[in-house]
Amino acid sequence: MNELVTIFKALSDETRLRIVKLLEQGELCVCDIVAALDMVQPKVSFHLSALKEAGFLKDRKQGRWTHYSLNDNDLFRRMLLLSVCERVSREAVREDRTRLASFMEKKGSKGTVISIKAQGKRCCGPGALSRHRPA
Amino acid sequence: MNELVTIFKALSDETRLRIVKLLEQGELCVCDIVAALDMVQPKVSFHLSALKEAGFLKDRKQGRWTHYSLNDNDLFRRMLLLSVCERVSREAVREDRTRLASFMEKKGSKGTVISIKAQGKRCCGPGALSRHRPA
DNA sequence: TCCACATATAAACCATTTTTTATATATTAA
DNA sequence: TTAATATATAAAAAATGGTTTATATGTGGA
């Protein structure tokens, strides 16, 4: 019962739903999410860790970056993530997407990028992680 | 997005999951639930209203009693309720069931019962509301 | 080595939720 | 009408959750 409570609690916060919706497109590192949500980094880390504790996210450490992505190991959680992505309108996260895109661009042009093969890990939704996604 | 948060918030509390699990068997009035959970009545009313606000319950007023039951109008919520009932173990609510049963019996023998046709409204789960259930 | 960066964690603070206690409302029975 | 019962609501207290600010940790580059 406790696990169930943790699962639902993780999804009962707007910021966390926005994070899920962002990750629908594929993995992101913390600084991407910080830019997309336009929030301070500890706040984002707090919510990421709530989602991770509940089993919704996995992380991949690489150098100084931590990349988070939706965790599709468990069918129930996957179904919930899918429901969330379906139900959070494109409109609701348009600005997040805009900020993310412009942050990505800035990173690209800065030349501080380390080249990584894009990893097409996806949990749900129609799109696929397509962009070349270094940090 | 707000509605989604409300939905998940409603399910992210142990007491409310216990209530859902109790109502799996069919409608109950507040005093039944109070007895089953062994909690004070305003507390139970508070949680019932959270579940109702989120669209998980409907109520039926009859005389001095309010009978609550799972609301199966919406497919998404129904799926969530089903998931909850599936995942909350029988063990986890055994004592609730025991207290409920003995409360029912007491009511029955007290003779203060008003006769109502049992209503087989069910949302999910294998059992059906079978008992003759007045308040 | 030293510095800058990405992220995590801790502590203090603020906000929301839950619980308790008290009381109000409505209904039925006497 | 009065008393008893079932439930709801309100206000205060307690608990939990989220945000902010400051700092720690770990990594890679100069």
Coordinates of C-alpha atoms (C1' of nucleotides) in Angstrom, one line a residue:
Chain A
M1 CA 0.0 0.0 0.0
N2 CA 2.9 2.3 0.8
E3 CA 4.4 1.8 -2.6
L4 CA 1.1 2.7 -4.2
V5 CA 0.9 5.9 -2.1
T6 CA 4.4 6.8 -3.2
I7 CA 3.6 6.2 -6.8
F8 CA 0.5 8.4 -6.8
K9 CA 2.2 11.1 -4.6
A10 CA 5.0 11.4 -7.2
L11 CA 2.4 12.2 -9.8
S12 CA 0.4 14.7 -7.8
D13 CA 2.5 17.7 -8.4
E14 CA 2.4 20.0 -11.4
T15 CA 6.1 20.4 -11.7
R16 CA 6.6 16.7 -11.7
L17 CA 4.0 16.2 -14.5
R18 CA 5.8 18.8 -16.5
I19 CA 9.1 16.9 -16.1
V20 CA 7.4 13.7 -17.2
K21 CA 6.0 15.4 -20.2
L22 CA 9.4 16.8 -21.1
L23 CA 11.0 13.4 -20.8
E24 CA 8.4 12.0 -23.1
Q25 CA 10.7 13.1 -25.9
G26 CA 13.8 11.4 -24.5
E27 CA 16.4 11.8 -21.8
L28 CA 17.5 15.1 -20.6
C29 CA 20.2 16.2 -18.2
V30 CA 19.3 18.3 -15.1
C31 CA 20.5 21.5 -16.6
D32 CA 18.2 21.0 -19.6
I33 CA 15.2 20.6 -17.3
V34 CA 16.3 23.5 -15.2
A35 CA 16.3 25.7 -18.3
A36 CA 13.0 24.3 -19.7
L37 CA 11.1 24.8 -16.4
D38 CA 12.9 28.0 -15.6
M39 CA 13.4 27.0 -12.0
V40 CA 16.4 26.9 -9.7
Q41 CA 18.4 23.7 -9.8
P42 CA 17.8 22.4 -6.3
K43 CA 14.1 22.6 -6.8
V44 CA 14.4 20.5 -10.0
S45 CA 16.7 18.0 -8.3
F46 CA 14.1 17.7 -5.5
H47 CA 11.4 16.8 -7.9
L48 CA 13.6 14.5 -10.0
S49 CA 14.4 12.6 -6.9
A50 CA 10.8 12.2 -6.0
L51 CA 10.0 10.8 -9.4
K52 CA 13.0 8.6 -9.2
E53 CA 12.2 7.3 -5.7
A54 CA 8.8 6.3 -7.0
G55 CA 10.3 4.4 -9.8
F56 CA 9.3 6.6 -12.7
L57 CA 12.7 7.7 -13.7
K58 CA 16.1 6.2 -14.2
D59 CA 19.4 8.2 -14.4
R60 CA 22.6 7.8 -16.3
K61 CA 25.6 9.5 -15.0
Q62 CA 28.1 10.7 -17.5
G63 CA 30.9 12.9 -16.6
R64 CA 29.5 15.8 -14.7
W65 CA 26.1 15.3 -16.0
T66 CA 23.2 13.2 -14.9
H67 CA 20.7 12.3 -17.6
Y68 CA 17.2 11.4 -16.6
S69 CA 14.8 9.4 -18.6
L70 CA 11.4 7.7 -18.1
N71 CA 11.8 4.2 -16.6
D72 CA 9.8 1.7 -18.5
N73 CA 10.7 -1.4 -16.5
D74 CA 7.3 -1.6 -14.8
L75 CA 4.1 -2.0 -16.7
F76 CA 1.9 -0.2 -14.2
R77 CA 4.2 2.8 -14.0
R78 CA 4.5 2.8 -17.7
M79 CA 0.8 2.9 -18.1
L80 CA 0.6 5.8 -15.7
L81 CA 3.3 7.7 -17.5
L82 CA 1.5 7.1 -20.8
S83 CA -1.7 8.4 -19.3
V84 CA 0.0 11.5 -18.0
C85 CA 1.7 12.2 -21.3
E86 CA -1.6 11.8 -23.1
R87 CA -3.5 14.0 -20.7
V88 CA -1.1 16.9 -20.3
S89 CA -1.8 19.0 -23.3
R90 CA 0.8 20.3 -25.7
E91 CA -0.4 23.8 -24.8
A92 CA 0.4 23.3 -21.1
V93 CA 4.0 22.7 -21.8
R94 CA 4.6 24.9 -24.8
E95 CA 6.8 27.3 -23.0
D96 CA 8.8 24.6 -21.4
R97 CA 9.5 23.3 -24.9
T98 CA 10.4 26.7 -26.2
R99 CA 12.9 27.3 -23.4
L100 CA 14.3 23.9 -23.8
A101 CA 14.8 24.4 -27.5
S102 CA 16.5 27.7 -27.2
F103 CA 18.7 26.3 -24.4
M104 CA 19.7 23.4 -26.6
E105 CA 20.6 25.7 -29.4
K106 CA 22.7 27.9 -27.1
K107 CA 24.6 24.8 -25.9
G108 CA 25.2 23.7 -29.4
S109 CA 26.7 26.9 -30.5
K110 CA 28.9 27.2 -27.4
G111 CA 31.0 24.3 -28.5
T112 CA 31.2 22.9 -25.0
V113 CA 29.4 19.9 -26.1
I114 CA 30.7 16.4 -25.8
S115 CA 29.5 14.0 -28.5
I116 CA 27.4 11.1 -27.4
K117 CA 25.5 8.7 -29.5
A118 CA 21.8 9.6 -29.1
Q119 CA 20.0 6.9 -27.2
G120 CA 16.5 6.2 -28.4
K121 CA 15.2 5.0 -25.0
R122 CA 11.5 5.7 -24.9
C123 CA 8.7 4.8 -22.6
C124 CA 5.6 6.0 -24.2
G125 CA 4.2 8.5 -26.7
P126 CA 4.6 8.7 -30.4
G127 CA 7.8 10.7 -30.8
A128 CA 11.3 9.2 -30.5
L129 CA 14.4 10.6 -29.0
S130 CA 15.9 11.8 -32.2
R131 CA 18.0 14.8 -31.6
H132 CA 21.6 14.3 -31.0
R133 CA 21.6 14.8 -27.3
P134 CA 24.9 15.6 -25.6
A135 CA 24.9 17.8 -22.6
Chain B
M1 CA -3.1 19.4 -15.7
N2 CA -4.8 20.6 -12.5
E3 CA -7.4 17.9 -12.8
L4 CA -4.7 15.3 -13.2
V5 CA -3.0 16.5 -10.1
T6 CA -6.2 16.4 -8.1
I7 CA -6.8 12.8 -9.3
F8 CA -3.4 11.6 -8.3
K9 CA -3.5 13.5 -5.0
A10 CA -6.7 11.9 -4.1
L11 CA -5.1 8.5 -4.4
S12 CA -1.9 9.4 -2.6
D13 CA -3.1 8.7 0.9
E14 CA -3.4 5.4 2.7
T15 CA -6.7 6.1 4.4
R16 CA -8.3 6.9 1.0
L17 CA -6.9 3.8 -0.5
R18 CA -8.4 1.8 2.3
I19 CA -11.8 3.5 1.6
V20 CA -11.6 2.6 -2.0
K21 CA -10.8 -0.9 -1.2
L22 CA -13.7 -1.1 1.2
L23 CA -16.1 0.3 -1.4
E24 CA -14.9 -2.3 -3.9
Q25 CA -17.5 -4.5 -2.4
G26 CA -20.3 -2.0 -2.8
E27 CA -21.7 1.1 -1.3
L28 CA -21.4 1.9 2.3
C29 CA -22.7 4.7 4.5
V30 CA -20.3 7.0 6.4
C31 CA -20.9 5.3 9.7
D32 CA -20.0 1.9 8.2
I33 CA -16.7 3.3 7.0
V34 CA -16.1 5.0 10.3
A35 CA -16.5 1.7 12.0
A36 CA -14.4 -0.2 9.5
L37 CA -11.5 2.2 9.7
D38 CA -11.9 2.9 13.3
M39 CA -11.4 6.6 12.9
V40 CA -13.4 9.6 14.0
Q41 CA -16.2 10.6 11.7
P42 CA -15.0 14.1 10.6
K43 CA -11.7 12.5 9.5
V44 CA -13.6 10.0 7.4
S45 CA -15.8 12.7 5.9
F46 CA -12.8 14.7 5.0
H47 CA -11.3 11.8 3.0
L48 CA -14.6 10.9 1.4
S49 CA -14.9 14.4 0.2
A50 CA -11.4 14.4 -1.3
L51 CA -12.2 11.3 -3.2
K52 CA -15.5 12.7 -4.3
E53 CA -14.0 16.0 -5.4
A54 CA -11.6 14.0 -7.5
G55 CA -14.5 12.2 -9.2
F56 CA -13.8 8.8 -7.6
L57 CA -17.0 8.5 -5.6
K58 CA -20.6 9.3 -5.9
D59 CA -23.0 9.6 -3.0
R60 CA -26.6 8.8 -2.5
K61 CA -28.5 10.5 0.3
Q62 CA -31.2 8.6 1.9
G63 CA -32.8 9.8 5.1
R64 CA -30.1 10.6 7.5
W65 CA -27.5 8.5 5.7
T66 CA -25.2 9.2 2.9
H67 CA -24.1 6.2 1.0
Y68 CA -20.9 6.4 -0.9
S69 CA -19.9 4.2 -3.8
L70 CA -17.2 4.1 -6.4
N71 CA -18.0 6.2 -9.4
D72 CA -17.6 4.3 -12.7
N73 CA -18.6 7.1 -15.0
D74 CA -15.1 7.8 -16.2
L75 CA -12.9 5.2 -17.8
F76 CA -9.6 6.6 -16.7
R77 CA -10.7 6.9 -13.1
R78 CA -12.2 3.4 -13.3
M79 CA -8.9 2.0 -14.5
L80 CA -7.2 3.7 -11.6
L81 CA -9.7 2.4 -9.1
L82 CA -9.3 -1.1 -10.5
S83 CA -5.5 -0.8 -10.3
V84 CA -5.8 0.3 -6.7
C85 CA -8.1 -2.6 -5.7
E86 CA -5.9 -5.0 -7.4
R87 CA -2.8 -3.8 -5.7
V88 CA -4.0 -3.3 -2.2
S89 CA -3.7 -6.7 -0.7
R90 CA -6.5 -8.5 1.1
E91 CA -4.1 -8.6 4.1
A92 CA -3.7 -4.9 4.2
V93 CA -7.4 -4.4 4.8
R94 CA -8.3 -7.5 6.8
E95 CA -8.9 -5.7 10.0
D96 CA -11.0 -3.1 8.2
R97 CA -13.2 -5.9 6.9
T98 CA -13.4 -7.5 10.2
R99 CA -14.5 -4.4 12.0
L100 CA -17.0 -3.7 9.2
A101 CA -18.5 -7.1 9.4
S102 CA -19.0 -6.9 13.2
F103 CA -20.5 -3.5 12.9
M104 CA -22.9 -4.7 10.3
E105 CA -23.9 -7.5 12.5
K106 CA -24.5 -5.2 15.5
K107 CA -26.6 -3.0 13.3
G108 CA -28.6 -5.9 12.1
S109 CA -29.4 -7.2 15.6
K110 CA -30.2 -3.7 16.9
G111 CA -33.3 -3.7 14.8
T112 CA -32.8 0.0 13.9
V113 CA -32.5 -1.0 10.3
I114 CA -34.6 0.5 7.5
S115 CA -35.1 -1.9 4.7
I116 CA -33.7 -0.9 1.3
K117 CA -33.3 -2.9 -1.8
A118 CA -29.7 -3.8 -2.2
Q119 CA -28.2 -2.0 -5.1
G120 CA -25.6 -3.9 -7.1
K121 CA -23.7 -0.9 -8.3
R122 CA -20.1 -2.0 -8.8
C123 CA -17.1 -0.4 -10.5
C124 CA -14.4 -3.0 -10.5
G125 CA -13.3 -6.2 -8.9
P126 CA -14.8 -9.6 -8.8
G127 CA -17.3 -9.5 -6.0
A128 CA -20.7 -7.9 -6.2
L129 CA -22.6 -5.9 -3.7
S130 CA -24.7 -8.8 -2.4
R131 CA -25.5 -8.2 1.2
H132 CA -28.7 -6.5 2.0
R133 CA -27.3 -3.1 2.9
P134 CA -29.5 -0.7 4.8
A135 CA -27.8 1.7 7.2
Chain C
dT1 C1' 47.0 21.8 -8.6
dC2 C1' 43.3 25.0 -9.0
dC3 C1' 39.1 26.5 -11.0
dA4 C1' 34.7 26.2 -13.1
dC5 C1' 30.8 23.5 -13.8
dA6 C1' 26.8 20.1 -12.9
dT7 C1' 24.4 18.1 -9.5
dA8 C1' 23.2 16.7 -4.8
dT9 C1' 22.2 17.6 -0.1
dA10 C1' 21.1 20.1 4.2
dA11 C1' 18.8 23.6 6.8
dA12 C1' 15.5 27.1 7.4
dC13 C1' 11.4 28.8 5.9
dC14 C1' 6.8 28.9 3.9
dA15 C1' 2.5 26.5 2.2
dT16 C1' -0.6 22.9 2.0
dT17 C1' -2.8 18.8 3.9
dT18 C1' -4.4 16.2 7.6
dT19 C1' -6.1 15.6 12.1
dT20 C1' -8.7 17.1 16.0
dT21 C1' -12.2 19.3 18.5
dA22 C1' -16.3 21.7 18.5
dT23 C1' -20.5 22.9 16.4
dA24 C1' -24.1 23.2 12.8
dT25 C1' -27.6 21.0 9.8
dA26 C1' -30.9 17.7 8.6
dT27 C1' -33.8 13.8 9.5
dT28 C1' -36.3 10.5 12.1
dA29 C1' -38.5 8.6 16.2
dA30 C1' -40.7 9.4 20.5
Chain D
dT1 C1' -41.9 19.5 19.7
dT2 C1' -37.9 17.3 21.6
dA3 C1' -34.3 14.1 21.6
dA4 C1' -31.3 11.2 19.2
dT5 C1' -28.7 10.0 15.1
dA6 C1' -25.9 10.7 10.8
dT7 C1' -23.3 13.6 8.5
dA8 C1' -21.0 18.0 7.2
dT9 C1' -18.4 22.0 8.1
dA10 C1' -15.3 25.3 10.5
dA11 C1' -11.4 26.5 13.2
dA12 C1' -7.2 25.4 15.5
dA13 C1' -3.3 22.4 15.9
dA14 C1' -0.2 19.1 14.0
dA15 C1' 2.2 17.1 10.3
dT16 C1' 3.9 16.9 5.8
dG17 C1' 5.5 18.7 1.6
dG18 C1' 7.7 22.2 -1.3
dT19 C1' 10.9 26.2 -1.9
dT20 C1' 14.9 28.8 -1.1
dT21 C1' 19.5 29.6 0.2
dA22 C1' 23.8 27.9 1.2
dT23 C1' 27.1 24.5 0.8
dA24 C1' 29.1 19.9 -0.3
dT25 C1' 30.7 16.5 -3.8
dG26 C1' 32.6 15.0 -7.9
dT27 C1' 34.4 15.8 -12.6
dG28 C1' 37.0 17.7 -16.2
dG29 C1' 39.8 21.3 -18.1
dA30 C1' 43.4 25.0 -17.7

